[in-house]
Amino acid sequence: MVIGKVGLAPMAGISNWSFRTLCFKFGAEFAYTEMISAESIVRNLKINEKYFPKDIEKKRVAVQIFGSEPYIMSQAASMVDGKGAWIDINAGCPVKKVIKKGAGSALLKDLKKLKKIIEGVKNNVKSKVSVKVRLGFDEDNFERIYDAAVEAGADMIAVHGRTAKQMYSGRAKWQIKNKGYIPLYINGDIYNSDNIKIAMELSGADGVLIARGAIGNPWIFSNITPSIFERKNVVLQHIDLLYLEVGDIREFRKFVAGYTKGLPGARQFRAKVMKIEEIDELKMAFEEYFLSISN
Ligand SMILES: Cc1cc2nc3c(=O)[nH]c(=O)nc-3n(C[C@H](O)[C@H](O)[C@H](O)COP(=O)(O)O)c2cc1C
């Protein structure tokens, strides 16, 4: 399963079509959808259509599903088979609401169940199947998790170098063991090209996934520092794409900090922009701001 070296990680509320489009423009080689509930897919496929990759990006975007019941996961997988480049199983989400239902990283506490889910999904789809995990639930158990994924037939594994218990605290561990049976992707705290290089060296991974480092910074995939002019153009394009996709410009607020990080007067500008609800007003505010700092 060859998909490239540097990809955009799945992020609920962030890694949608509009943002993926910009990440691809700047060199991301693959991406994931936001996580989609398997239960919800089985109940009503149509309401989940908004999450699926668009035709133009389909060959390089995986559909990520989450759930806890092997049967429902395999049903959901067969329903989304072919809607993306491959199917990814979320076994890393540490959010309480998800764990309480036995999904996401809760699966790392029950490797028998994780294997059953991977096997069930594999048996029900034509697509390749990957799994995204953390190092473990409350302790680093990665070798056993890796073995379980390989035994169950996973075609690829991506690991965020923290336990679920850690949430986002501490630093992500990149020094993990790659036994090399299937492609391995390392993830966590990758913010620049040096990080990519070191994370790959330490882990021996085949590539990396970038999540937070890409929010409001799609240039991370191209290793260029954008000029103010370029930054402005991308922000305006992002606003247009996002509006086209979700029709609510307030969704752009999640990206404002990233796009203005380290720029003069960013704090005051953010406070102002976070209240804007109209697309034209938002675009104008950014145009004025970038003009004011380019002189
Ligand atoms: C806002 C947000 C939403 C996320 N949503 C998902 C998700 O839907 N599925 C998933 O597997 N991981 C999700 N993650 C985890 C990321 O994919 C990634 O594993 C984690 O943020 C560590 O990588 P980073 O240090 O590059 O951010 C999310 C992370 C963030 C910050």
Coordinates of C-alpha atoms in Angstrom, one line a residue, residues 10-292:
P10 CA -8.0 13.0 10.4
M11 CA -9.4 15.9 12.4
A12 CA -13.1 16.2 13.3
G13 CA -14.4 19.6 12.3
I14 CA -11.1 20.4 10.5
S15 CA -10.1 17.9 7.8
N16 CA -13.0 18.5 5.6
W17 CA -13.0 18.9 1.8
S18 CA -12.1 22.6 1.8
F19 CA -9.1 22.2 4.1
R20 CA -8.0 19.0 2.4
T21 CA -8.0 20.9 -0.9
L22 CA -5.5 23.5 0.4
C23 CA -3.3 20.9 2.0
F24 CA -3.2 19.0 -1.3
K25 CA -2.3 22.2 -3.1
F26 CA 0.7 22.6 -0.9
G27 CA 1.9 19.1 -1.2
A28 CA 0.1 16.8 1.2
E29 CA 0.2 13.4 -0.5
F30 CA -2.9 11.9 1.2
A31 CA -5.5 12.7 3.7
Y32 CA -8.3 11.3 5.8
T33 CA -11.9 12.4 6.2
E34 CA -13.1 13.5 9.6
M35 CA -14.1 10.5 11.8
I36 CA -17.5 9.2 10.9
S37 CA -19.7 7.2 13.2
A38 CA -20.3 3.6 12.0
E39 CA -23.6 3.5 13.8
S40 CA -24.7 6.7 12.0
I41 CA -23.6 5.3 8.6
V42 CA -25.6 2.1 9.1
R43 CA -28.7 4.1 10.3
N44 CA -28.6 6.7 7.6
L45 CA -25.9 6.7 4.9
K46 CA -27.2 9.8 3.2
I47 CA -26.8 12.2 6.1
N48 CA -23.1 11.3 6.2
E49 CA -22.5 12.0 2.6
K50 CA -21.1 15.4 3.4
Y51 CA -18.1 13.7 5.0
F52 CA -17.2 11.5 2.1
P53 CA -14.3 12.5 -0.3
K54 CA -15.3 14.3 -3.4
D55 CA -14.6 12.6 -6.8
I56 CA -11.6 14.9 -7.5
E57 CA -9.7 13.8 -4.3
K58 CA -11.1 10.3 -3.9
K59 CA -7.9 8.5 -4.9
R60 CA -6.0 10.0 -2.0
V61 CA -8.5 10.4 0.9
A62 CA -9.2 7.6 3.3
V63 CA -12.6 7.4 4.9
Q64 CA -12.2 7.1 8.7
I65 CA -14.9 5.3 10.7
F66 CA -15.3 4.8 14.4
G67 CA -17.4 2.5 16.5
S68 CA -17.2 -0.4 19.0
E69 CA -19.3 -3.2 17.6
P70 CA -17.5 -5.5 15.1
Y71 CA -20.7 -6.2 13.2
I72 CA -21.7 -2.6 12.8
M73 CA -18.2 -1.6 11.9
S74 CA -18.1 -4.1 9.1
Q75 CA -21.5 -3.2 7.9
A76 CA -20.6 0.5 7.8
A77 CA -17.3 -0.3 6.1
S78 CA -19.1 -2.2 3.3
M79 CA -21.4 0.8 2.9
V80 CA -18.5 3.2 2.4
D81 CA -16.4 0.8 0.4
G82 CA -15.1 2.6 -2.7
K83 CA -16.1 6.1 -1.4
G84 CA -12.5 6.9 -0.7
A85 CA -9.0 5.6 -1.4
W86 CA -9.2 3.2 1.5
I87 CA -10.9 2.7 4.9
D88 CA -9.4 3.7 8.2
I89 CA -10.5 2.4 11.6
N90 CA -10.2 4.9 14.4
A91 CA -8.7 3.2 17.4
G92 CA -7.0 6.3 18.9
C93 CA -9.6 8.9 19.8
P94 CA -9.3 9.7 23.5
V95 CA -12.4 11.8 23.8
K96 CA -14.6 10.8 26.8
K97 CA -17.9 10.6 24.8
V98 CA -16.2 8.2 22.3
I99 CA -14.4 6.0 24.9
K100 CA -17.5 5.6 27.0
K101 CA -19.1 3.8 24.1
G102 CA -16.1 1.5 23.7
A103 CA -14.9 3.1 20.5
G104 CA -11.7 5.0 19.6
S105 CA -8.8 4.4 21.9
A106 CA -11.0 2.2 24.2
L107 CA -10.4 -0.5 21.6
L108 CA -6.7 -0.5 22.7
K109 CA -7.8 -2.0 26.0
D110 CA -9.4 -4.9 24.2
L111 CA -7.1 -6.1 21.5
K112 CA -9.2 -9.2 20.8
K113 CA -12.1 -6.9 19.9
L114 CA -9.8 -4.6 17.9
K115 CA -8.7 -7.6 15.9
K116 CA -12.3 -8.7 15.4
I117 CA -13.1 -5.3 14.0
I118 CA -10.2 -5.2 11.6
E119 CA -10.9 -8.7 10.4
G120 CA -14.6 -8.0 10.0
V121 CA -13.9 -4.8 8.0
K122 CA -11.3 -6.5 5.9
N123 CA -13.7 -9.4 5.0
N124 CA -16.5 -7.0 4.0
V125 CA -14.6 -4.6 1.7
K126 CA -12.5 -4.6 -1.4
S127 CA -10.6 -1.5 -0.3
K128 CA -7.4 -1.6 1.7
V129 CA -7.9 -1.2 5.5
S130 CA -5.7 0.8 7.9
V131 CA -5.9 1.5 11.6
K132 CA -5.0 4.6 13.5
V133 CA -3.9 4.0 17.1
R134 CA -2.1 5.6 20.0
L135 CA 0.8 3.9 21.9
G136 CA -1.7 2.3 24.2
F137 CA -4.6 3.2 26.5
D138 CA -2.9 4.0 29.7
E139 CA 0.6 2.6 29.0
D140 CA 2.8 2.1 26.0
N141 CA 1.7 -1.2 24.5
F142 CA 2.5 -0.4 20.9
E143 CA 4.3 -3.6 20.0
R144 CA 1.3 -5.7 21.0
I145 CA -1.1 -3.3 19.2
Y146 CA 1.0 -3.5 16.1
D147 CA 1.1 -7.3 16.2
A148 CA -2.6 -7.4 16.7
A149 CA -3.2 -5.1 13.7
V150 CA -0.8 -7.2 11.5
E151 CA -2.4 -10.5 12.5
A152 CA -5.9 -9.2 11.8
G153 CA -4.8 -8.2 8.3
A154 CA -4.5 -4.4 8.5
D155 CA -2.7 -3.0 5.4
M156 CA -1.3 0.0 7.2
I157 CA -1.0 1.4 10.7
A158 CA -0.6 5.0 11.9
V159 CA 0.4 5.8 15.5
H160 CA 0.1 8.9 17.5
G161 CA 3.0 8.7 19.9
R162 CA 1.1 9.2 23.1
T163 CA -1.2 7.0 25.2
A164 CA -4.9 7.9 25.3
K165 CA -4.5 8.7 29.0
Q166 CA -2.0 11.4 28.1
M167 CA -4.5 13.1 25.8
Y168 CA -2.2 15.8 24.4
S169 CA 0.2 16.3 27.4
G170 CA 3.9 15.6 27.3
R171 CA 5.7 15.1 24.1
A172 CA 4.9 12.6 21.4
K173 CA 7.2 9.7 21.3
W174 CA 8.8 9.1 17.9
Q175 CA 11.2 6.4 19.0
I176 CA 9.0 3.3 18.4
K177 CA 9.8 0.0 16.9
N178 CA 8.9 -0.6 13.2
K179 CA 8.8 -4.3 12.6
G180 CA 8.2 -3.6 8.9
Y181 CA 5.4 -6.0 8.1
I182 CA 3.1 -3.3 6.9
P183 CA 3.6 0.5 6.2
L184 CA 3.8 2.5 9.4
Y185 CA 3.1 6.2 9.8
I186 CA 4.2 8.2 12.8
N187 CA 2.1 11.1 14.1
G188 CA 2.3 13.6 16.9
D189 CA 3.9 17.0 17.4
I190 CA 5.2 17.4 13.9
Y191 CA 5.4 21.1 13.1
N192 CA 8.1 21.5 10.4
S193 CA 10.3 19.6 8.0
D194 CA 13.0 19.0 10.6
N195 CA 10.4 17.3 12.8
I196 CA 9.3 15.2 9.8
K197 CA 12.9 14.1 9.2
I198 CA 13.7 13.3 12.9
A199 CA 10.3 11.5 13.5
M200 CA 11.0 9.3 10.5
E201 CA 14.5 8.5 11.5
L202 CA 13.6 7.7 15.1
S203 CA 10.6 5.6 14.2
G204 CA 11.8 4.0 11.0
A205 CA 8.4 4.9 9.7
D206 CA 7.4 5.1 6.1
G207 CA 5.8 8.5 6.5
V208 CA 4.1 10.9 8.8
L209 CA 0.7 12.3 9.5
I210 CA 0.3 16.0 10.5
A211 CA -2.7 17.3 12.4
R212 CA -2.4 20.4 14.5
G213 CA 0.7 21.7 12.7
A214 CA -1.4 22.0 9.5
I215 CA -4.3 24.0 11.0
G216 CA -4.1 27.5 9.4
N217 CA -0.7 26.4 8.0
P218 CA -1.1 24.2 4.9
W219 CA 2.4 25.4 3.8
I220 CA 3.8 22.9 6.3
F221 CA 3.4 20.4 3.4
S222 CA 5.6 22.4 1.1
N223 CA 8.2 23.7 3.5
I224 CA 7.8 27.3 2.3
T225 CA 7.2 30.3 4.4
P226 CA 4.5 32.3 2.7
S227 CA 4.7 36.0 2.0
I228 CA 1.9 38.1 3.4
F229 CA 0.5 38.3 -0.1
E230 CA 0.4 34.6 -0.5
R231 CA -1.0 34.2 3.0
K232 CA -3.8 36.6 2.2
N233 CA -4.6 34.8 -1.0
V234 CA -4.8 31.4 0.7
V235 CA -6.9 32.7 3.5
L236 CA -9.4 34.2 1.1
Q237 CA -9.5 31.0 -1.0
H238 CA -10.0 29.0 2.2
I239 CA -12.9 31.2 3.3
D240 CA -14.5 30.8 -0.2
L241 CA -14.1 27.0 -0.2
L242 CA -15.3 26.6 3.3
Y243 CA -18.4 28.7 2.6
L244 CA -19.1 26.7 -0.5
E245 CA -18.8 23.5 1.6
V246 CA -20.6 24.3 4.8
G247 CA -22.4 27.6 4.2
D248 CA -21.4 28.9 7.6
I249 CA -18.4 31.1 7.9
R250 CA -18.2 30.8 11.7
E251 CA -16.5 27.5 11.0
F252 CA -13.5 29.5 9.8
R253 CA -12.8 30.6 13.4
K254 CA -11.0 27.4 14.0
F255 CA -8.3 28.4 11.5
V256 CA -7.8 32.1 12.4
A257 CA -5.2 31.5 15.1
G258 CA -3.1 29.3 12.7
Y259 CA -3.2 31.8 9.9
T260 CA -2.2 34.7 12.1
K261 CA 0.3 33.0 14.3
G262 CA 3.3 35.2 15.1
L263 CA 2.0 38.2 13.0
P264 CA 1.9 41.8 14.4
G265 CA -1.3 42.8 16.1
A266 CA -2.7 39.2 15.8
R267 CA -4.3 39.2 19.1
Q268 CA -6.5 42.3 18.6
F269 CA -7.3 41.1 15.1
R270 CA -8.4 37.7 16.2
A271 CA -10.7 39.2 18.9
K272 CA -12.4 41.3 16.2
V273 CA -12.6 38.6 13.5
M274 CA -14.1 36.0 15.9
K275 CA -17.3 38.0 16.0
I276 CA -17.9 38.3 12.3
E277 CA -20.7 36.2 10.8
E278 CA -20.8 37.5 7.2
I279 CA -18.5 36.2 4.5
D280 CA -17.9 39.6 2.8
E281 CA -17.1 41.2 6.1
L282 CA -14.7 38.4 7.1
K283 CA -12.9 38.6 3.8
M284 CA -12.7 42.4 4.0
A285 CA -11.3 42.2 7.6
F286 CA -8.5 39.9 6.4
E287 CA -7.7 42.0 3.4
E288 CA -7.4 45.1 5.6
Y289 CA -5.4 43.3 8.2
F290 CA -2.9 41.9 5.7
L291 CA -2.6 45.2 4.0
S292 CA -1.9 46.9 7.3

